[in-house]
PDB file of C-alpha atoms in Angstrom:
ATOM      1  CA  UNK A   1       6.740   1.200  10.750  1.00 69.00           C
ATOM      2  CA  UNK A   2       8.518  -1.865  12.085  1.00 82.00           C
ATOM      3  CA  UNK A   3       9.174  -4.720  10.247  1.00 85.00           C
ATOM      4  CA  UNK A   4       7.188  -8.274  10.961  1.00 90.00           C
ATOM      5  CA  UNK A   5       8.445 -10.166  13.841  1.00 92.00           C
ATOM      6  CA  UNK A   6       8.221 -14.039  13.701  1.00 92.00           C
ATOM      7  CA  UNK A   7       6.720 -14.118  17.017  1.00 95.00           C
ATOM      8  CA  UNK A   8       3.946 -11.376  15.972  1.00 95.00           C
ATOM      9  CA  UNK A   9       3.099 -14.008  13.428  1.00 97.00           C
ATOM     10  CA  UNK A  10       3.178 -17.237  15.813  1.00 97.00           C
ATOM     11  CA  UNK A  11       0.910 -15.676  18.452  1.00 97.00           C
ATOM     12  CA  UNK A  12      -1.892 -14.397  15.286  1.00 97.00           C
ATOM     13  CA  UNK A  13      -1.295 -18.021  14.600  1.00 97.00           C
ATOM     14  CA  UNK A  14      -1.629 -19.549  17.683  1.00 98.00           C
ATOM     15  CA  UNK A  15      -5.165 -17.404  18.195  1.00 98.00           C
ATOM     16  CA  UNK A  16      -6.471 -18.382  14.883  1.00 97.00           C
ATOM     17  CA  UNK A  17      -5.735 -22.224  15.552  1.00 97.00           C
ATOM     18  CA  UNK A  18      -7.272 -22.480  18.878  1.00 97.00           C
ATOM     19  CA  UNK A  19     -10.600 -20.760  17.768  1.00 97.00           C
ATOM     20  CA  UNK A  20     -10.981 -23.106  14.764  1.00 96.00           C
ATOM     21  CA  UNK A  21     -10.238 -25.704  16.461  1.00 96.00           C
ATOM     22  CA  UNK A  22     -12.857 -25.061  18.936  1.00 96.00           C
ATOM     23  CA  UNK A  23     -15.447 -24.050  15.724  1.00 95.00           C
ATOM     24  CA  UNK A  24     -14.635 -27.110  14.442  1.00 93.00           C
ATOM     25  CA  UNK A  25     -14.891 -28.813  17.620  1.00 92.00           C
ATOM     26  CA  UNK A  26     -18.662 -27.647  18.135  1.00 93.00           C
ATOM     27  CA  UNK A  27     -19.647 -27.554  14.959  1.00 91.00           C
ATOM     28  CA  UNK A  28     -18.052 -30.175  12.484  1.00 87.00           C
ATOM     29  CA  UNK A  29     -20.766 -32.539  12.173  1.00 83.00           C
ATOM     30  CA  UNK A  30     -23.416 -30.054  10.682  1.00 87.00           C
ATOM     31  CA  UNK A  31     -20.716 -28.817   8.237  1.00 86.00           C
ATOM     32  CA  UNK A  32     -20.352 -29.439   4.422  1.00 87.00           C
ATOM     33  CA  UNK A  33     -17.494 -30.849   3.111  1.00 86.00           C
ATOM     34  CA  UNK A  34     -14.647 -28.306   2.233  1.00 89.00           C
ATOM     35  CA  UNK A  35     -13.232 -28.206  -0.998  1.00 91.00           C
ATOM     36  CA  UNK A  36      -9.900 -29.895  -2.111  1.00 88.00           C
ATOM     37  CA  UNK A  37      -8.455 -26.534  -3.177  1.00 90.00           C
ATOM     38  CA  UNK A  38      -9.900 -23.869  -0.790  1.00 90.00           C
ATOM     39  CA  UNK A  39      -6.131 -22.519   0.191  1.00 91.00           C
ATOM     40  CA  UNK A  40      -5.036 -22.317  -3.291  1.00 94.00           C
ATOM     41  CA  UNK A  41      -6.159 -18.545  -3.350  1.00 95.00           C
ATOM     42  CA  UNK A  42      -3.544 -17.944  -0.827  1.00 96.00           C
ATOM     43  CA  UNK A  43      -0.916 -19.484  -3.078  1.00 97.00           C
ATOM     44  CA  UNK A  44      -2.526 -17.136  -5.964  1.00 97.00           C
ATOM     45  CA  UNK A  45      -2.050 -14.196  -3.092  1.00 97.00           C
ATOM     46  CA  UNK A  46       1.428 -15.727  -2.830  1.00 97.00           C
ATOM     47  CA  UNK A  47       2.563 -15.759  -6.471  1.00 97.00           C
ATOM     48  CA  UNK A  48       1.782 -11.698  -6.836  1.00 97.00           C
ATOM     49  CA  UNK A  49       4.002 -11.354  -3.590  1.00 97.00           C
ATOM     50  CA  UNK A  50       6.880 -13.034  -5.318  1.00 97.00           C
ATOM     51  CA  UNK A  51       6.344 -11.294  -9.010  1.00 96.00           C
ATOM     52  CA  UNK A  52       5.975  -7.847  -7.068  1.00 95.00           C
ATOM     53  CA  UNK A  53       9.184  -8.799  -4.709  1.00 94.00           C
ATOM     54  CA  UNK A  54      11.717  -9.328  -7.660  1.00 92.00           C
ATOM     55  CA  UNK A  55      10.293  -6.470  -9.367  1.00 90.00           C
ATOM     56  CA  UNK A  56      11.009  -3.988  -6.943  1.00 91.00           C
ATOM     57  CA  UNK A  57      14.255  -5.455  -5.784  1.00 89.00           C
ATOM     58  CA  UNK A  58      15.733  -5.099  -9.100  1.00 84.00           C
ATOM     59  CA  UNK A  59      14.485  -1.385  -8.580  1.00 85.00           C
ATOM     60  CA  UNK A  60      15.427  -0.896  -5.314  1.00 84.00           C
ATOM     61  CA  UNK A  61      19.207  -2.595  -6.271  1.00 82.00           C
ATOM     62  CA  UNK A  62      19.006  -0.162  -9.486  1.00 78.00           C
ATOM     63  CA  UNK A  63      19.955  -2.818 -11.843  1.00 74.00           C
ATOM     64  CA  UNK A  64      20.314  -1.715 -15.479  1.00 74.00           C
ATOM     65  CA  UNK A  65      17.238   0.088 -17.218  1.00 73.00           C
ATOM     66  CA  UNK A  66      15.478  -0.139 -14.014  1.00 71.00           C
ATOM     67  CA  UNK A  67      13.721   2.676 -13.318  1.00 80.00           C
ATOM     68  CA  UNK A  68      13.670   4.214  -9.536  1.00 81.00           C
ATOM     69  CA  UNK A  69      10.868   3.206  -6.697  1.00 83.00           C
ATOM     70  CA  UNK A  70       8.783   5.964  -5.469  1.00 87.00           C
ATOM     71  CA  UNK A  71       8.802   5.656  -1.869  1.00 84.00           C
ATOM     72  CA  UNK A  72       5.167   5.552  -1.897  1.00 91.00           C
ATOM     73  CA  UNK A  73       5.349   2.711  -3.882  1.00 89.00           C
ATOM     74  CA  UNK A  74       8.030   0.777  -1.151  1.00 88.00           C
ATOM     75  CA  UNK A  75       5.709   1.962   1.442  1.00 90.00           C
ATOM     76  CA  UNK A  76       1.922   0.539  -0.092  1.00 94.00           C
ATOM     77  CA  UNK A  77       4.420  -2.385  -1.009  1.00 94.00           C
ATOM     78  CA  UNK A  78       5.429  -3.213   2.821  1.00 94.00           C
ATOM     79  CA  UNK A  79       1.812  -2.913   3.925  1.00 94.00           C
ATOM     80  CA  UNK A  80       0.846  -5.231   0.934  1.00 95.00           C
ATOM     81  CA  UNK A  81       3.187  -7.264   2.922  1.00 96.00           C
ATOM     82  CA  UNK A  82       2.552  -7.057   6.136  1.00 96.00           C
ATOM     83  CA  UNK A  83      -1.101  -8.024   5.686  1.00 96.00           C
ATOM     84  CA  UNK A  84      -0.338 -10.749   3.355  1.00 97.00           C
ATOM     85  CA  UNK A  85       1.691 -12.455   6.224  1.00 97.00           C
ATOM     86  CA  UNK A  86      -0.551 -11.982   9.115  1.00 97.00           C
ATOM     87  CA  UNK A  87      -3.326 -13.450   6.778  1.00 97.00           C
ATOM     88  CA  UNK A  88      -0.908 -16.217   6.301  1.00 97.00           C
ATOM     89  CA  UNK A  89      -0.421 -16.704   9.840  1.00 98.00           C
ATOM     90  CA  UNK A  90      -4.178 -16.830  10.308  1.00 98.00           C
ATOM     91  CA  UNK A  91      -5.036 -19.124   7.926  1.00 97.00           C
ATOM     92  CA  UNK A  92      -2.369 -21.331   8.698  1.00 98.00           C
ATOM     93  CA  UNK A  93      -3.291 -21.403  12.534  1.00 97.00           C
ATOM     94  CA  UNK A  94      -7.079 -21.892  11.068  1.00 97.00           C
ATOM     95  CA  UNK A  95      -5.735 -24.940   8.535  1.00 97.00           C
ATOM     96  CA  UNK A  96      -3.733 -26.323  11.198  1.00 97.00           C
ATOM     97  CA  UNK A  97      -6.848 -26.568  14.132  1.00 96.00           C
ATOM     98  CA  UNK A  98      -8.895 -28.049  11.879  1.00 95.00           C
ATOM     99  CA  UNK A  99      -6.028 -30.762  10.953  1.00 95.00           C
ATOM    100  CA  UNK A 100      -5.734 -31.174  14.847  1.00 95.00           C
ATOM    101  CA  UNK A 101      -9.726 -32.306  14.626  1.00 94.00           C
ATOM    102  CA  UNK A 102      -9.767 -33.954  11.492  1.00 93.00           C
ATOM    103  CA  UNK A 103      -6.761 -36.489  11.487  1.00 92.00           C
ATOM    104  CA  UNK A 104      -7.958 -38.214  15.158  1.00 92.00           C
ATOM    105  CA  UNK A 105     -11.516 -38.644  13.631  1.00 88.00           C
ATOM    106  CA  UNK A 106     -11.067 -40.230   9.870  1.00 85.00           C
ATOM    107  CA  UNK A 107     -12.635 -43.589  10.952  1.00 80.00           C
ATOM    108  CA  UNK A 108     -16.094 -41.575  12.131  1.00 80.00           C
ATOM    109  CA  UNK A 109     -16.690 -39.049   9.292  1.00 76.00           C
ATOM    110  CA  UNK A 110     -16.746 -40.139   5.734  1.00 76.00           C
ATOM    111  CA  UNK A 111     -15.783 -36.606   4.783  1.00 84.00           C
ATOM    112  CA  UNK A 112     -12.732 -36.300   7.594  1.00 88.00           C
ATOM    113  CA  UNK A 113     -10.616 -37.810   4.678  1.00 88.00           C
ATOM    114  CA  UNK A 114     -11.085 -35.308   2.147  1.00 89.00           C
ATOM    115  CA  UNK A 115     -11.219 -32.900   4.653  1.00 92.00           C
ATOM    116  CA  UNK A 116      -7.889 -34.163   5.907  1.00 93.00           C
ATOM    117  CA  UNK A 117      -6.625 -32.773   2.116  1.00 92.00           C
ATOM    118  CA  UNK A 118      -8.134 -29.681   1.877  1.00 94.00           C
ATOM    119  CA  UNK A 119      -6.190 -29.208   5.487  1.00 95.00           C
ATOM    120  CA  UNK A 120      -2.687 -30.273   4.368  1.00 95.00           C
ATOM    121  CA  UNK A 121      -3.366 -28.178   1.016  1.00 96.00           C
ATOM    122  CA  UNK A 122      -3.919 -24.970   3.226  1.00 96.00           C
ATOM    123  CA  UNK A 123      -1.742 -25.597   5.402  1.00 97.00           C
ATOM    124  CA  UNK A 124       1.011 -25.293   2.530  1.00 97.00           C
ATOM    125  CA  UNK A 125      -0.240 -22.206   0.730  1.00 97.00           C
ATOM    126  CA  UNK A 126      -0.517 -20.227   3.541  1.00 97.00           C
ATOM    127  CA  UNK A 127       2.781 -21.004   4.615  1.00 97.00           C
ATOM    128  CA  UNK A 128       3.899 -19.953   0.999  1.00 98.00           C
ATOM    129  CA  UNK A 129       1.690 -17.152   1.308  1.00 98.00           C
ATOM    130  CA  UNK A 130       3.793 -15.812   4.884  1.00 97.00           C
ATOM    131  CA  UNK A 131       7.152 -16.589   3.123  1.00 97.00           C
ATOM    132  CA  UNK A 132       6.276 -14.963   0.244  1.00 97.00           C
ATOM    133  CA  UNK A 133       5.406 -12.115   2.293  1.00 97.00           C
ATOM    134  CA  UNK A 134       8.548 -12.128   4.064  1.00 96.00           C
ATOM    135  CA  UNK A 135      10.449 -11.897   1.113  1.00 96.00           C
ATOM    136  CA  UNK A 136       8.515  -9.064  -0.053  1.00 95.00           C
ATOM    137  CA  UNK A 137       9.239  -7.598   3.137  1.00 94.00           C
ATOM    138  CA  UNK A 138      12.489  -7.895   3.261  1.00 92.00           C
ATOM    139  CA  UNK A 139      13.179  -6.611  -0.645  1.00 90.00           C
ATOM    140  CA  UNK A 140      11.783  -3.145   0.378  1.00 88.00           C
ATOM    141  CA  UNK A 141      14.295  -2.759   2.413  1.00 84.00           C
ATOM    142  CA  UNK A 142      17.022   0.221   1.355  1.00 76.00           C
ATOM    143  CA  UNK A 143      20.789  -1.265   0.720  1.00 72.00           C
ATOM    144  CA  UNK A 144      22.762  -0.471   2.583  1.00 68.00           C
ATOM    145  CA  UNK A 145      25.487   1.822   1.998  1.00 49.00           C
ATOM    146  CA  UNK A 146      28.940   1.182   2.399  1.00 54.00           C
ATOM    147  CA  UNK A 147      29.455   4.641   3.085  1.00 50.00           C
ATOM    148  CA  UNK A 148      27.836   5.043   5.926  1.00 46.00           C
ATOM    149  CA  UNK A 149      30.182   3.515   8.216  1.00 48.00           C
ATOM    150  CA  UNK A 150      32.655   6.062   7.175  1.00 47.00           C
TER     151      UNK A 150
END
């Protein structure tokens, strides 16, 4: 298993973007207004990142009364991760092409506005969301050890 690459993220991005976008595009007209807080579950998704990534890195770093991780536990951890920032990278590319629609056409939709918010407020927690799951990412990792060089 390799670790997430930035560009691996962009490009699930980039797809999910143009696609809403275009949905949006075709379809905005006919659709209800979104609600205000529609990404906060992503920032929910987000929190139990962070909790679970300074739980295990105290583990992992064997800091006092800590018990050990189970590498099965390290593993389910990474995939927890992994998934949690390529849904981040979706939803933010999703957030973001219907912000490309919305923000041209406030004047011609009464609901573009509050749309408009609902954008910006996914937009944010699924950019928590990916560096939340980042940092998860990146506290599974093994120290290193400073005798391997020896």
């Amino acid at each position: 298993m390799r670790f997430t690459k930035p560009r691996d993220l962009a490009a699930a991005a980039l797809v999910a973007g143009l696609l809403a976008h275009l949905l949006v595009r075709l379809s905005y007209s006919t659709l209800p207004p979104l609600p205000t807080f529609a990404g906060f579950t992503l920032l929910v998704i987000a929190a139990g990142n962070l909790w679970l990534a300074f739980s295990l890195r105290a583990r992992i770093l064997r800091k006092p009364g800590a018990r050990p991780v189970e590498p099965l536990t390290a593993a389910r951890a990474v995939a927890l991760a992994k998934a949690s920032s390529l849904l981040g990278a979706i939803m933010l590319g999703a957030w973001a092409g219907l912000l490309l629609y919305v923000l041209p056409v406030r004047g011609e939709f009464a609901a573009a506005d509050h749309d408009a918010v609902s954008g910006i407020v996914g937009v944010v927690c699924s950019a928590l969301l990916i560096g939340a799951a980042l940092w998860l990412e990146h506290c599974c990792r093994t120290p290193t050890d400073p005798r391997r060089d020896e």
